[in-house]
Structure formats: structure tokens, C-alpha cells
Amino acid sequence: MPALTCTGGGTVTAAGLPIVSVDTKKKELIGNFRNGGRSWCRSAPEVDEHDFPSKAVCQAVPFGVYDVTKNAGFVVVGTSYNTPQFAVSAIARWWQAEGRDAYPGADRLLILADGGGGNGSRAGAWKVNLQERLCNRHRLTVTVCHYPPGCSKWNPVEHRLFSQISKNWEGQPLRSLDLMLGYIRGTTTRTGLRVSAELDDATYPKGQKVTRDDLGKVSFKPHADCPIRNYTISPQIADQQA
């Protein structure tokens, strides 16, 4: 089986291996607040004049996983913080719910991600959680390719998934999480995009402590080109034998 590399997308696709583009969408206040854009309706919905966070039901944190090959989106809506633990948990949810069935027998995964946020290239917690929650738990060899600063617009999840979701709910107040999830699931395009969505109401505290010993336990292999942004993490042998 060919190795996954950030420059070998064609090879990865030909081998039938999964490629996903991931990122966190803009946080949304859930409540009777104005949502920008236009929509067809008999009368404009009445909303609060100010969108004070104190009046919100909660703050939603949508994390998107876009399957580049199958043109399918999977969005996990969190109610906590955008942390590395949340980001990896969302990717693991996608693999359990859709990925492993869509790619039976696949033991490798290519992730395209921005360089900052919960999935930042310099975040040690991101790598530790990838090792523990994705590589070891699901026996996956994961290659991550981060886009350099200022290039996030080229990340497929932005223009193939998030922009379509925003179009689908524009002008509609997101008064509840159920309503928000409904708009996400109802997002489609002429090219066949389909989107699934799940709620994750777990708490993900900020500032997860990662020591040098924790990072030393990660089966981390940087690539020759841009090693800070391109690397592979393999399942640990000890976990495979457990």
C-alpha cells in the first residue's frame, strides 16, 4: 500500500484511501438573534435587537470533517471550547460513524488542516490526542498536512462545506441547537454534497497540559518537506498488542 504524503493526493485517491479536510466553523450564538443574509419568507422573523452572549442559550462550536473523495460532510456541533481534544474527538466520531464503513479495510488517513486553532500544527495536545484517540484506538496511520498561514481559503472544508451551510441558514435565526443541526443536515448542492451532523455536549476544558514525556510517547515522523506542517503519526505497537 502506498504511503500517504501531502503531495501524493492522486496516489492516495487511486488507492481508495480516505482524505478529509477539517476545520472549526465560526462559533454561533444560539438564541433569538439576527442571522445575516437573505431568505424567502412571508414576513421577517422578529429577533432581539442585541446579541448579548448572556442572553444566548449557549454558544455552538461546529467542527467540520469533509470527505474530499466522496463529497460528504460530517459536522460535530460542540457546546464547550475549540480545543485539540474536541477536534480529534470530532474526527474520531466521523471515522466511527461513516469513515470505516466508507473505506473498509483502510488503515491510513490523510488529514488536511489549517495551521492554527484546535488542530494547530504547533499544538502538542493535538498530536497527543491524535495518537491516543485516533491512531491507537482505531489502528490508523494518520498523515497530517497543515496549510501555511494565509492559505486557509484553499482548505476544501471552507468552500465545499462551510460556505454551503452558511448559505442554507442565512437569514434564519438559530434559536435552538436542534434547529441548527437541521439546517446543517439539510445542506445539499447540485454536485451531490450530503451532510451529517451530531451534537457533542461534552466539556472540553482549555489548556490541556502536555509534557515532554507525553510528546515523546507520540510515534511522530516529520516529513522532509516542511516538517513542522507535514508529519505522520503511527499506531503504537504496545497498544496493538494490548
PDB file of C-alpha atoms in Angstrom:
ATOM      1  CA  MET A   1       0.000   0.000   0.000  1.00  0.00           C
ATOM      2  CA  PRO A   2       1.487   3.395  -0.980  1.00  0.00           C
ATOM      3  CA  ALA A   3       2.442   5.806   1.748  1.00  0.00           C
ATOM      4  CA  LEU A   4       0.332   8.886   2.377  1.00  0.00           C
ATOM      5  CA  THR A   5       2.028  12.167   1.595  1.00  0.00           C
ATOM      6  CA  CYS A   6       0.783  15.726   1.297  1.00  0.00           C
ATOM      7  CA  THR A   7       1.902  15.800  -2.341  1.00  0.00           C
ATOM      8  CA  GLY A   8       0.506  12.404  -3.263  1.00  0.00           C
ATOM      9  CA  GLY A   9      -3.211  13.119  -3.213  1.00  0.00           C
ATOM     10  CA  GLY A  10      -3.667  11.419  -6.570  1.00  0.00           C
ATOM     11  CA  THR A  11      -1.908   8.292  -5.345  1.00  0.00           C
ATOM     12  CA  VAL A  12      -3.963   8.231  -2.156  1.00  0.00           C
ATOM     13  CA  THR A  13      -7.220   8.587  -4.067  1.00  0.00           C
ATOM     14  CA  ALA A  14      -6.254   5.892  -6.552  1.00  0.00           C
ATOM     15  CA  ALA A  15      -5.517   3.531  -3.667  1.00  0.00           C
ATOM     16  CA  GLY A  16      -9.008   4.090  -2.272  1.00  0.00           C
ATOM     17  CA  LEU A  17      -7.715   5.648   0.950  1.00  0.00           C
ATOM     18  CA  PRO A  18      -9.597   8.398   2.824  1.00  0.00           C
ATOM     19  CA  ILE A  19      -8.705  12.082   2.582  1.00  0.00           C
ATOM     20  CA  VAL A  20     -10.503  14.509   4.885  1.00  0.00           C
ATOM     21  CA  SER A  21     -10.335  18.261   5.207  1.00  0.00           C
ATOM     22  CA  VAL A  22     -11.052  19.562   8.718  1.00  0.00           C
ATOM     23  CA  ASP A  23     -11.570  22.868  10.489  1.00  0.00           C
ATOM     24  CA  THR A  24     -13.754  24.677  13.002  1.00  0.00           C
ATOM     25  CA  LYS A  25     -16.509  26.875  11.580  1.00  0.00           C
ATOM     26  CA  LYS A  26     -17.314  30.268  13.083  1.00  0.00           C
ATOM     27  CA  LYS A  27     -18.866  29.974  16.532  1.00  0.00           C
ATOM     28  CA  GLU A  28     -22.586  30.758  16.633  1.00  0.00           C
ATOM     29  CA  LEU A  29     -24.723  32.136  19.460  1.00  0.00           C
ATOM     30  CA  ILE A  30     -27.851  30.053  19.844  1.00  0.00           C
ATOM     31  CA  GLY A  31     -30.887  32.201  20.580  1.00  0.00           C
ATOM     32  CA  ASN A  32     -33.325  34.687  19.092  1.00  0.00           C
ATOM     33  CA  PHE A  33     -30.614  36.656  17.283  1.00  0.00           C
ATOM     34  CA  ARG A  34     -30.303  38.090  13.798  1.00  0.00           C
ATOM     35  CA  ASN A  35     -28.566  35.890  11.257  1.00  0.00           C
ATOM     36  CA  GLY A  36     -27.189  37.804   8.294  1.00  0.00           C
ATOM     37  CA  GLY A  37     -28.282  37.108   4.730  1.00  0.00           C
ATOM     38  CA  ARG A  38     -31.489  36.889   2.706  1.00  0.00           C
ATOM     39  CA  SER A  39     -34.205  34.256   2.689  1.00  0.00           C
ATOM     40  CA  TRP A  40     -37.678  33.900   1.150  1.00  0.00           C
ATOM     41  CA  CYS A  41     -40.463  34.255   3.714  1.00  0.00           C
ATOM     42  CA  ARG A  42     -43.841  35.959   4.098  1.00  0.00           C
ATOM     43  CA  SER A  43     -42.586  38.207   6.886  1.00  0.00           C
ATOM     44  CA  ALA A  44     -39.244  38.833   8.504  1.00  0.00           C
ATOM     45  CA  PRO A  45     -38.770  36.976  11.807  1.00  0.00           C
ATOM     46  CA  GLU A  46     -38.649  39.155  14.895  1.00  0.00           C
ATOM     47  CA  VAL A  47     -35.349  38.909  16.745  1.00  0.00           C
ATOM     48  CA  ASP A  48     -33.648  40.618  19.658  1.00  0.00           C
ATOM     49  CA  GLU A  49     -32.027  43.936  18.841  1.00  0.00           C
ATOM     50  CA  HIS A  50     -28.734  42.995  20.507  1.00  0.00           C
ATOM     51  CA  ASP A  51     -26.948  39.657  20.501  1.00  0.00           C
ATOM     52  CA  PHE A  52     -25.595  39.696  24.030  1.00  0.00           C
ATOM     53  CA  PRO A  53     -23.924  36.358  24.886  1.00  0.00           C
ATOM     54  CA  SER A  54     -25.616  36.470  28.284  1.00  0.00           C
ATOM     55  CA  LYS A  55     -28.991  36.099  26.535  1.00  0.00           C
ATOM     56  CA  ALA A  56     -27.897  33.135  24.430  1.00  0.00           C
ATOM     57  CA  VAL A  57     -28.993  29.580  25.121  1.00  0.00           C
ATOM     58  CA  CYS A  58     -25.390  28.555  24.503  1.00  0.00           C
ATOM     59  CA  GLN A  59     -22.522  29.053  22.102  1.00  0.00           C
ATOM     60  CA  ALA A  60     -22.241  26.423  19.383  1.00  0.00           C
ATOM     61  CA  VAL A  61     -18.839  25.320  18.080  1.00  0.00           C
ATOM     62  CA  PRO A  62     -19.238  23.473  14.744  1.00  0.00           C
ATOM     63  CA  PHE A  63     -16.278  21.300  13.694  1.00  0.00           C
ATOM     64  CA  GLY A  64     -16.407  20.032  10.128  1.00  0.00           C
ATOM     65  CA  VAL A  65     -14.919  16.906   8.564  1.00  0.00           C
ATOM     66  CA  TYR A  66     -15.186  16.982   4.765  1.00  0.00           C
ATOM     67  CA  ASP A  67     -14.558  13.764   2.834  1.00  0.00           C
ATOM     68  CA  VAL A  68     -12.795  15.067  -0.277  1.00  0.00           C
ATOM     69  CA  THR A  69     -13.268  11.914  -2.354  1.00  0.00           C
ATOM     70  CA  LYS A  70     -16.933  11.258  -1.613  1.00  0.00           C
ATOM     71  CA  ASN A  71     -18.080  14.903  -1.387  1.00  0.00           C
ATOM     72  CA  ALA A  72     -19.621  14.295   2.026  1.00  0.00           C
ATOM     73  CA  GLY A  73     -19.598  16.442   5.140  1.00  0.00           C
ATOM     74  CA  PHE A  74     -19.775  15.461   8.795  1.00  0.00           C
ATOM     75  CA  VAL A  75     -20.244  18.244  11.355  1.00  0.00           C
ATOM     76  CA  VAL A  76     -19.952  17.858  15.110  1.00  0.00           C
ATOM     77  CA  VAL A  77     -21.561  20.740  16.996  1.00  0.00           C
ATOM     78  CA  GLY A  78     -19.941  21.232  20.383  1.00  0.00           C
ATOM     79  CA  THR A  79     -21.094  23.431  23.243  1.00  0.00           C
ATOM     80  CA  SER A  80     -17.753  23.780  25.016  1.00  0.00           C
ATOM     81  CA  TYR A  81     -14.449  25.080  23.589  1.00  0.00           C
ATOM     82  CA  ASN A  82     -12.482  24.624  20.392  1.00  0.00           C
ATOM     83  CA  THR A  83      -9.677  22.514  21.824  1.00  0.00           C
ATOM     84  CA  PRO A  84      -7.402  19.830  20.343  1.00  0.00           C
ATOM     85  CA  GLN A  85      -9.294  17.213  22.321  1.00  0.00           C
ATOM     86  CA  PHE A  86     -12.594  18.357  20.786  1.00  0.00           C
ATOM     87  CA  ALA A  87     -11.120  18.452  17.270  1.00  0.00           C
ATOM     88  CA  VAL A  88      -9.714  14.922  17.464  1.00  0.00           C
ATOM     89  CA  SER A  89     -12.899  13.644  19.108  1.00  0.00           C
ATOM     90  CA  ALA A  90     -14.895  15.010  16.146  1.00  0.00           C
ATOM     91  CA  ILE A  91     -12.624  13.266  13.622  1.00  0.00           C
ATOM     92  CA  ALA A  92     -12.882  10.021  15.594  1.00  0.00           C
ATOM     93  CA  ARG A  93     -16.694  10.368  15.566  1.00  0.00           C
ATOM     94  CA  TRP A  94     -16.603  10.698  11.777  1.00  0.00           C
ATOM     95  CA  TRP A  95     -14.448   7.580  11.464  1.00  0.00           C
ATOM     96  CA  GLN A  96     -16.772   5.552  13.696  1.00  0.00           C
ATOM     97  CA  ALA A  97     -19.996   6.805  12.099  1.00  0.00           C
ATOM     98  CA  GLU A  98     -19.005   6.943   8.419  1.00  0.00           C
ATOM     99  CA  GLY A  99     -15.323   6.599   7.644  1.00  0.00           C
ATOM    100  CA  ARG A 100     -14.681   2.947   8.461  1.00  0.00           C
ATOM    101  CA  ASP A 101     -17.779   1.847   6.521  1.00  0.00           C
ATOM    102  CA  ALA A 102     -16.980   4.062   3.530  1.00  0.00           C
ATOM    103  CA  TYR A 103     -13.389   2.780   3.420  1.00  0.00           C
ATOM    104  CA  PRO A 104     -13.471  -0.855   4.587  1.00  0.00           C
ATOM    105  CA  GLY A 105     -10.030  -2.203   5.381  1.00  0.00           C
ATOM    106  CA  ALA A 106      -8.344   1.218   5.245  1.00  0.00           C
ATOM    107  CA  ASP A 107      -5.593   1.614   7.828  1.00  0.00           C
ATOM    108  CA  ARG A 108      -4.346   5.055   6.721  1.00  0.00           C
ATOM    109  CA  LEU A 109      -5.886   8.506   6.771  1.00  0.00           C
ATOM    110  CA  LEU A 110      -4.774  11.819   5.283  1.00  0.00           C
ATOM    111  CA  ILE A 111      -5.936  14.943   7.130  1.00  0.00           C
ATOM    112  CA  LEU A 112      -5.780  18.427   5.566  1.00  0.00           C
ATOM    113  CA  ALA A 113      -5.973  21.126   8.241  1.00  0.00           C
ATOM    114  CA  ASP A 114      -5.256  24.770   8.942  1.00  0.00           C
ATOM    115  CA  GLY A 115      -2.180  25.668  10.932  1.00  0.00           C
ATOM    116  CA  GLY A 116      -3.943  27.164  13.954  1.00  0.00           C
ATOM    117  CA  GLY A 117      -6.839  26.632  16.343  1.00  0.00           C
ATOM    118  CA  GLY A 118      -7.621  23.307  17.961  1.00  0.00           C
ATOM    119  CA  ASN A 119      -5.864  21.489  15.103  1.00  0.00           C
ATOM    120  CA  GLY A 120      -2.816  23.755  15.072  1.00  0.00           C
ATOM    121  CA  SER A 121       0.480  22.476  13.693  1.00  0.00           C
ATOM    122  CA  ARG A 122       2.383  23.535  16.830  1.00  0.00           C
ATOM    123  CA  ALA A 123      -0.174  22.279  19.366  1.00  0.00           C
ATOM    124  CA  GLY A 124       1.282  19.388  21.320  1.00  0.00           C
ATOM    125  CA  ALA A 125      -2.160  18.413  22.636  1.00  0.00           C
ATOM    126  CA  TRP A 126      -3.341  17.944  19.031  1.00  0.00           C
ATOM    127  CA  LYS A 127      -0.615  15.376  18.362  1.00  0.00           C
ATOM    128  CA  VAL A 128      -1.070  13.586  21.694  1.00  0.00           C
ATOM    129  CA  ASN A 129      -4.830  13.286  21.168  1.00  0.00           C
ATOM    130  CA  LEU A 130      -4.337  12.069  17.592  1.00  0.00           C
ATOM    131  CA  GLN A 131      -2.073   9.341  18.930  1.00  0.00           C
ATOM    132  CA  GLU A 132      -4.390   8.237  21.713  1.00  0.00           C
ATOM    133  CA  ARG A 133      -7.886   8.824  20.319  1.00  0.00           C
ATOM    134  CA  LEU A 134      -7.417   8.094  16.623  1.00  0.00           C
ATOM    135  CA  CYS A 135      -4.214   6.190  15.831  1.00  0.00           C
ATOM    136  CA  ASN A 136      -4.126   3.792  18.783  1.00  0.00           C
ATOM    137  CA  ARG A 137      -7.852   3.383  19.293  1.00  0.00           C
ATOM    138  CA  HIS A 138      -8.717   2.812  15.631  1.00  0.00           C
ATOM    139  CA  ARG A 139      -5.393   1.380  14.406  1.00  0.00           C
ATOM    140  CA  LEU A 140      -4.899   4.157  11.879  1.00  0.00           C
ATOM    141  CA  THR A 141      -1.699   5.613  10.493  1.00  0.00           C
ATOM    142  CA  VAL A 142      -2.530   9.317  10.208  1.00  0.00           C
ATOM    143  CA  THR A 143      -0.709  11.793   7.985  1.00  0.00           C
ATOM    144  CA  VAL A 144      -1.460  15.462   8.646  1.00  0.00           C
ATOM    145  CA  CYS A 145      -0.747  18.289   6.198  1.00  0.00           C
ATOM    146  CA  HIS A 146      -1.267  21.814   7.545  1.00  0.00           C
ATOM    147  CA  TYR A 147      -1.873  24.775   5.267  1.00  0.00           C
ATOM    148  CA  PRO A 148       0.569  27.658   5.850  1.00  0.00           C
ATOM    149  CA  PRO A 149      -0.671  30.973   7.327  1.00  0.00           C
ATOM    150  CA  GLY A 150      -2.938  32.926   4.990  1.00  0.00           C
ATOM    151  CA  CYS A 151      -3.854  29.889   2.889  1.00  0.00           C
ATOM    152  CA  SER A 152      -6.837  28.546   4.822  1.00  0.00           C
ATOM    153  CA  LYS A 153      -9.212  29.519   1.996  1.00  0.00           C
ATOM    154  CA  TRP A 154      -7.686  26.678  -0.026  1.00  0.00           C
ATOM    155  CA  ASN A 155      -8.771  24.156   2.590  1.00  0.00           C
ATOM    156  CA  PRO A 156     -11.649  22.268   0.876  1.00  0.00           C
ATOM    157  CA  VAL A 157     -13.811  22.220   4.014  1.00  0.00           C
ATOM    158  CA  GLU A 158     -14.110  26.011   3.803  1.00  0.00           C
ATOM    159  CA  HIS A 159     -15.550  26.430   0.311  1.00  0.00           C
ATOM    160  CA  ARG A 160     -17.117  22.999  -0.222  1.00  0.00           C
ATOM    161  CA  LEU A 161     -18.835  22.569   3.144  1.00  0.00           C
ATOM    162  CA  PHE A 162     -18.897  25.605   5.434  1.00  0.00           C
ATOM    163  CA  SER A 163     -19.868  28.105   2.739  1.00  0.00           C
ATOM    164  CA  GLN A 164     -22.789  25.887   1.682  1.00  0.00           C
ATOM    165  CA  ILE A 165     -24.017  25.553   5.268  1.00  0.00           C
ATOM    166  CA  SER A 166     -23.910  29.335   5.693  1.00  0.00           C
ATOM    167  CA  LYS A 167     -25.957  29.777   2.518  1.00  0.00           C
ATOM    168  CA  ASN A 168     -28.531  27.271   3.723  1.00  0.00           C
ATOM    169  CA  TRP A 169     -29.272  29.035   7.015  1.00  0.00           C
ATOM    170  CA  GLU A 170     -28.700  32.658   6.012  1.00  0.00           C
ATOM    171  CA  GLY A 171     -31.420  34.988   7.256  1.00  0.00           C
ATOM    172  CA  GLN A 172     -32.736  32.354   9.677  1.00  0.00           C
ATOM    173  CA  PRO A 173     -32.310  32.835  13.448  1.00  0.00           C
ATOM    174  CA  LEU A 174     -30.596  29.845  15.052  1.00  0.00           C
ATOM    175  CA  ARG A 175     -32.938  29.661  18.038  1.00  0.00           C
ATOM    176  CA  SER A 176     -32.009  26.133  19.149  1.00  0.00           C
ATOM    177  CA  LEU A 177     -29.332  23.518  18.653  1.00  0.00           C
ATOM    178  CA  ASP A 178     -31.873  21.197  17.040  1.00  0.00           C
ATOM    179  CA  LEU A 179     -32.706  23.886  14.503  1.00  0.00           C
ATOM    180  CA  MET A 180     -29.028  24.443  13.787  1.00  0.00           C
ATOM    181  CA  LEU A 181     -28.431  20.716  13.310  1.00  0.00           C
ATOM    182  CA  GLY A 182     -31.430  20.567  10.983  1.00  0.00           C
ATOM    183  CA  TYR A 183     -30.034  23.304   8.731  1.00  0.00           C
ATOM    184  CA  ILE A 184     -26.659  21.567   8.609  1.00  0.00           C
ATOM    185  CA  ARG A 185     -28.206  18.200   7.704  1.00  0.00           C
ATOM    186  CA  GLY A 186     -30.372  19.857   5.065  1.00  0.00           C
ATOM    187  CA  THR A 187     -27.409  21.332   3.198  1.00  0.00           C
ATOM    188  CA  THR A 188     -27.040  19.998  -0.339  1.00  0.00           C
ATOM    189  CA  THR A 189     -25.530  21.140  -3.632  1.00  0.00           C
ATOM    190  CA  ARG A 190     -26.004  20.371  -7.306  1.00  0.00           C
ATOM    191  CA  THR A 191     -22.767  18.399  -7.250  1.00  0.00           C
ATOM    192  CA  GLY A 192     -24.228  15.934  -4.720  1.00  0.00           C
ATOM    193  CA  LEU A 193     -22.972  17.155  -1.360  1.00  0.00           C
ATOM    194  CA  ARG A 194     -24.594  15.417   1.604  1.00  0.00           C
ATOM    195  CA  VAL A 195     -24.025  16.392   5.207  1.00  0.00           C
ATOM    196  CA  SER A 196     -24.481  14.605   8.531  1.00  0.00           C
ATOM    197  CA  ALA A 197     -24.441  16.356  11.890  1.00  0.00           C
ATOM    198  CA  GLU A 198     -24.175  15.304  15.519  1.00  0.00           C
ATOM    199  CA  LEU A 199     -24.308  17.131  18.839  1.00  0.00           C
ATOM    200  CA  ASP A 200     -21.425  16.783  21.293  1.00  0.00           C
ATOM    201  CA  ASP A 201     -22.362  18.305  24.646  1.00  0.00           C
ATOM    202  CA  ALA A 202     -19.261  17.045  26.457  1.00  0.00           C
ATOM    203  CA  THR A 203     -16.991  19.528  28.215  1.00  0.00           C
ATOM    204  CA  TYR A 204     -13.535  20.113  26.740  1.00  0.00           C
ATOM    205  CA  PRO A 205     -11.512  22.333  29.103  1.00  0.00           C
ATOM    206  CA  LYS A 206      -8.957  24.726  27.716  1.00  0.00           C
ATOM    207  CA  GLY A 207      -5.264  24.412  28.407  1.00  0.00           C
ATOM    208  CA  GLN A 208      -4.708  20.668  28.350  1.00  0.00           C
ATOM    209  CA  LYS A 209      -1.273  20.113  29.873  1.00  0.00           C
ATOM    210  CA  VAL A 210       1.152  18.211  27.670  1.00  0.00           C
ATOM    211  CA  THR A 211       4.623  17.389  28.942  1.00  0.00           C
ATOM    212  CA  ARG A 212       7.760  16.498  27.030  1.00  0.00           C
ATOM    213  CA  ASP A 213       7.279  12.916  28.170  1.00  0.00           C
ATOM    214  CA  ASP A 214       3.776  12.925  26.644  1.00  0.00           C
ATOM    215  CA  LEU A 215       5.151  14.216  23.326  1.00  0.00           C
ATOM    216  CA  GLY A 216       7.993  11.711  23.497  1.00  0.00           C
ATOM    217  CA  LYS A 217       5.458   8.886  23.526  1.00  0.00           C
ATOM    218  CA  VAL A 218       3.926  10.012  20.213  1.00  0.00           C
ATOM    219  CA  SER A 219       5.015   7.883  17.226  1.00  0.00           C
ATOM    220  CA  PHE A 220       5.803  11.037  15.300  1.00  0.00           C
ATOM    221  CA  LYS A 221       7.620  11.123  11.963  1.00  0.00           C
ATOM    222  CA  PRO A 222       8.118  14.547  10.317  1.00  0.00           C
ATOM    223  CA  HIS A 223       8.316  14.709   6.546  1.00  0.00           C
ATOM    224  CA  ALA A 224      11.326  16.001   4.649  1.00  0.00           C
ATOM    225  CA  ASP A 225       9.348  18.928   3.185  1.00  0.00           C
ATOM    226  CA  CYS A 226       8.084  21.471   5.751  1.00  0.00           C
ATOM    227  CA  PRO A 227       8.380  19.051   8.700  1.00  0.00           C
ATOM    228  CA  ILE A 228       6.526  21.373  11.083  1.00  0.00           C
ATOM    229  CA  ARG A 229       3.409  21.236   8.900  1.00  0.00           C
ATOM    230  CA  ASN A 230       3.689  17.743   7.417  1.00  0.00           C
ATOM    231  CA  TYR A 231       4.059  14.626   9.526  1.00  0.00           C
ATOM    232  CA  THR A 232       2.780  11.101  10.119  1.00  0.00           C
ATOM    233  CA  ILE A 233       1.671   9.508  13.395  1.00  0.00           C
ATOM    234  CA  SER A 234       1.529   5.714  13.563  1.00  0.00           C
ATOM    235  CA  PRO A 235      -0.326   3.376  15.935  1.00  0.00           C
ATOM    236  CA  GLN A 236       1.860   2.320  18.823  1.00  0.00           C
ATOM    237  CA  ILE A 237       2.904  -1.339  18.821  1.00  0.00           C
ATOM    238  CA  ALA A 238       2.278  -1.687  22.554  1.00  0.00           C
ATOM    239  CA  ASP A 239      -1.369  -0.649  22.079  1.00  0.00           C
ATOM    240  CA  GLN A 240      -1.813  -3.004  19.144  1.00  0.00           C
ATOM    241  CA  GLN A 241      -0.671  -5.933  21.276  1.00  0.00           C
ATOM    242  CA  ALA A 242      -2.857  -4.927  24.239  1.00  0.00           C
TER     243      ALA A 242
END
